[in-house]
Amino acid sequence: TITDDHDNAIKYFGKALEYNAKRPQSFDTGSLHDWLSSVYINKRDFAGAVPHAQEAVSIKDRTVGQDNPLTLLAVLHLGQAY
C-alpha cells in the first residue's frame, strides 16, 4: 500500500546519505539526493527540494556525464523544484 508518508521517506533517505558519507561524490550519493528531491517535490516543499536537486545534478554530471538519462532526470527534478 502506498502511504505518501513523506516524512518517513525523508528520514530514511537522510539515513542512507549518512551511511554513504564516506563516498560523498559517488553516483549512489547523487541518486540519493535525486530521490530525496523527488520526495520534497511530492510534498510540495520546493525549498527543501532545491539543494538536493542541485547536488544530484552536480554529482551525476561529474560521475556519468551530461548526456546520461539519469543526469537528465536530475535536471528535470531541479526544474520541478523551482
PDB file of C-alpha atoms in Angstrom:
ATOM      1  CA  THR A   1       0.000   0.000   0.000  1.00  0.00           C
ATOM      2  CA  ILE A   2       1.296   3.432  -0.888  1.00  0.00           C
ATOM      3  CA  THR A   3       1.063   5.725   2.106  1.00  0.00           C
ATOM      4  CA  ASP A   4       2.596   9.006   0.906  1.00  0.00           C
ATOM      5  CA  ASP A   5       4.476   9.191   4.208  1.00  0.00           C
ATOM      6  CA  HIS A   6       6.890  11.846   3.033  1.00  0.00           C
ATOM      7  CA  ASP A   7       8.375  12.491   6.461  1.00  0.00           C
ATOM      8  CA  ASN A   8       9.466   8.869   6.894  1.00  0.00           C
ATOM      9  CA  ALA A   9      10.829   8.812   3.354  1.00  0.00           C
ATOM     10  CA  ILE A  10      12.902  11.916   4.115  1.00  0.00           C
ATOM     11  CA  LYS A  11      14.097  10.351   7.359  1.00  0.00           C
ATOM     12  CA  TYR A  12      15.299   7.145   5.683  1.00  0.00           C
ATOM     13  CA  PHE A  13      16.854   8.839   2.668  1.00  0.00           C
ATOM     14  CA  GLY A  14      18.707  11.041   5.160  1.00  0.00           C
ATOM     15  CA  LYS A  15      19.944   7.911   6.943  1.00  0.00           C
ATOM     16  CA  ALA A  16      21.107   6.463   3.647  1.00  0.00           C
ATOM     17  CA  LEU A  17      23.044   9.665   2.953  1.00  0.00           C
ATOM     18  CA  GLU A  18      24.683   9.348   6.384  1.00  0.00           C
ATOM     19  CA  TYR A  19      25.659   5.740   5.650  1.00  0.00           C
ATOM     20  CA  ASN A  20      27.098   6.824   2.318  1.00  0.00           C
ATOM     21  CA  ALA A  21      29.005   9.799   3.791  1.00  0.00           C
ATOM     22  CA  LYS A  22      32.372   8.207   3.058  1.00  0.00           C
ATOM     23  CA  ARG A  23      31.542   8.455  -0.658  1.00  0.00           C
ATOM     24  CA  PRO A  24      30.055  11.966  -0.936  1.00  0.00           C
ATOM     25  CA  GLN A  25      30.707  12.327  -4.659  1.00  0.00           C
ATOM     26  CA  SER A  26      29.641   8.846  -5.771  1.00  0.00           C
ATOM     27  CA  PHE A  27      26.870   8.190  -8.266  1.00  0.00           C
ATOM     28  CA  ASP A  28      24.916   6.488  -5.457  1.00  0.00           C
ATOM     29  CA  THR A  29      25.040   9.662  -3.381  1.00  0.00           C
ATOM     30  CA  GLY A  30      23.826  11.634  -6.378  1.00  0.00           C
ATOM     31  CA  SER A  31      20.924   9.216  -6.749  1.00  0.00           C
ATOM     32  CA  LEU A  32      20.026   9.546  -3.076  1.00  0.00           C
ATOM     33  CA  HIS A  33      19.939  13.338  -3.433  1.00  0.00           C
ATOM     34  CA  ASP A  34      17.802  12.956  -6.560  1.00  0.00           C
ATOM     35  CA  TRP A  35      15.307  10.674  -4.825  1.00  0.00           C
ATOM     36  CA  LEU A  36      15.216  12.958  -1.806  1.00  0.00           C
ATOM     37  CA  SER A  37      14.494  15.946  -4.026  1.00  0.00           C
ATOM     38  CA  SER A  38      11.584  13.992  -5.541  1.00  0.00           C
ATOM     39  CA  VAL A  39      10.109  13.364  -2.103  1.00  0.00           C
ATOM     40  CA  TYR A  40      10.327  17.055  -1.240  1.00  0.00           C
ATOM     41  CA  ILE A  41       8.728  17.919  -4.589  1.00  0.00           C
ATOM     42  CA  ASN A  42       5.874  15.485  -3.944  1.00  0.00           C
ATOM     43  CA  LYS A  43       5.482  17.062  -0.514  1.00  0.00           C
ATOM     44  CA  ARG A  44       5.385  20.450  -2.280  1.00  0.00           C
ATOM     45  CA  ASP A  45       8.355  21.602  -0.183  1.00  0.00           C
ATOM     46  CA  PHE A  46      10.252  23.156  -3.048  1.00  0.00           C
ATOM     47  CA  ALA A  47      12.739  24.968  -0.819  1.00  0.00           C
ATOM     48  CA  GLY A  48      13.688  21.596   0.659  1.00  0.00           C
ATOM     49  CA  ALA A  49      13.984  20.035  -2.796  1.00  0.00           C
ATOM     50  CA  VAL A  50      16.283  22.580  -4.432  1.00  0.00           C
ATOM     51  CA  PRO A  51      19.563  21.864  -2.582  1.00  0.00           C
ATOM     52  CA  HIS A  52      19.175  18.107  -3.071  1.00  0.00           C
ATOM     53  CA  ALA A  53      18.298  18.509  -6.737  1.00  0.00           C
ATOM     54  CA  GLN A  54      21.292  20.807  -7.260  1.00  0.00           C
ATOM     55  CA  GLU A  55      23.609  18.319  -5.569  1.00  0.00           C
ATOM     56  CA  ALA A  56      22.174  15.453  -7.620  1.00  0.00           C
ATOM     57  CA  VAL A  57      22.789  17.315 -10.881  1.00  0.00           C
ATOM     58  CA  SER A  58      26.308  18.266  -9.845  1.00  0.00           C
ATOM     59  CA  ILE A  59      27.303  14.737  -8.802  1.00  0.00           C
ATOM     60  CA  LYS A  60      25.659  12.968 -11.730  1.00  0.00           C
ATOM     61  CA  ASP A  61      27.171  15.409 -14.205  1.00  0.00           C
ATOM     62  CA  ARG A  62      30.635  14.574 -12.832  1.00  0.00           C
ATOM     63  CA  THR A  63      30.108  10.821 -12.490  1.00  0.00           C
ATOM     64  CA  VAL A  64      28.137   9.829 -15.596  1.00  0.00           C
ATOM     65  CA  GLY A  65      28.069  12.966 -17.736  1.00  0.00           C
ATOM     66  CA  GLN A  66      25.521  15.424 -19.059  1.00  0.00           C
ATOM     67  CA  ASP A  67      24.094  13.105 -21.687  1.00  0.00           C
ATOM     68  CA  ASN A  68      23.213  10.277 -19.314  1.00  0.00           C
ATOM     69  CA  PRO A  69      19.427   9.844 -18.917  1.00  0.00           C
ATOM     70  CA  LEU A  70      19.798   9.778 -15.124  1.00  0.00           C
ATOM     71  CA  THR A  71      21.541  13.156 -15.178  1.00  0.00           C
ATOM     72  CA  LEU A  72      18.746  14.489 -17.357  1.00  0.00           C
ATOM     73  CA  LEU A  73      16.192  13.178 -14.837  1.00  0.00           C
ATOM     74  CA  ALA A  74      18.024  15.023 -12.055  1.00  0.00           C
ATOM     75  CA  VAL A  75      17.891  18.218 -14.150  1.00  0.00           C
ATOM     76  CA  LEU A  76      14.145  17.656 -14.614  1.00  0.00           C
ATOM     77  CA  HIS A  77      13.704  17.380 -10.838  1.00  0.00           C
ATOM     78  CA  LEU A  78      15.689  20.583 -10.365  1.00  0.00           C
ATOM     79  CA  GLY A  79      13.365  22.320 -12.784  1.00  0.00           C
ATOM     80  CA  GLN A  80      10.328  20.999 -10.923  1.00  0.00           C
ATOM     81  CA  ALA A  81      11.766  22.252  -7.639  1.00  0.00           C
ATOM     82  CA  TYR A  82      11.964  25.795  -8.986  1.00  0.00           C
TER      83      TYR A  82
END
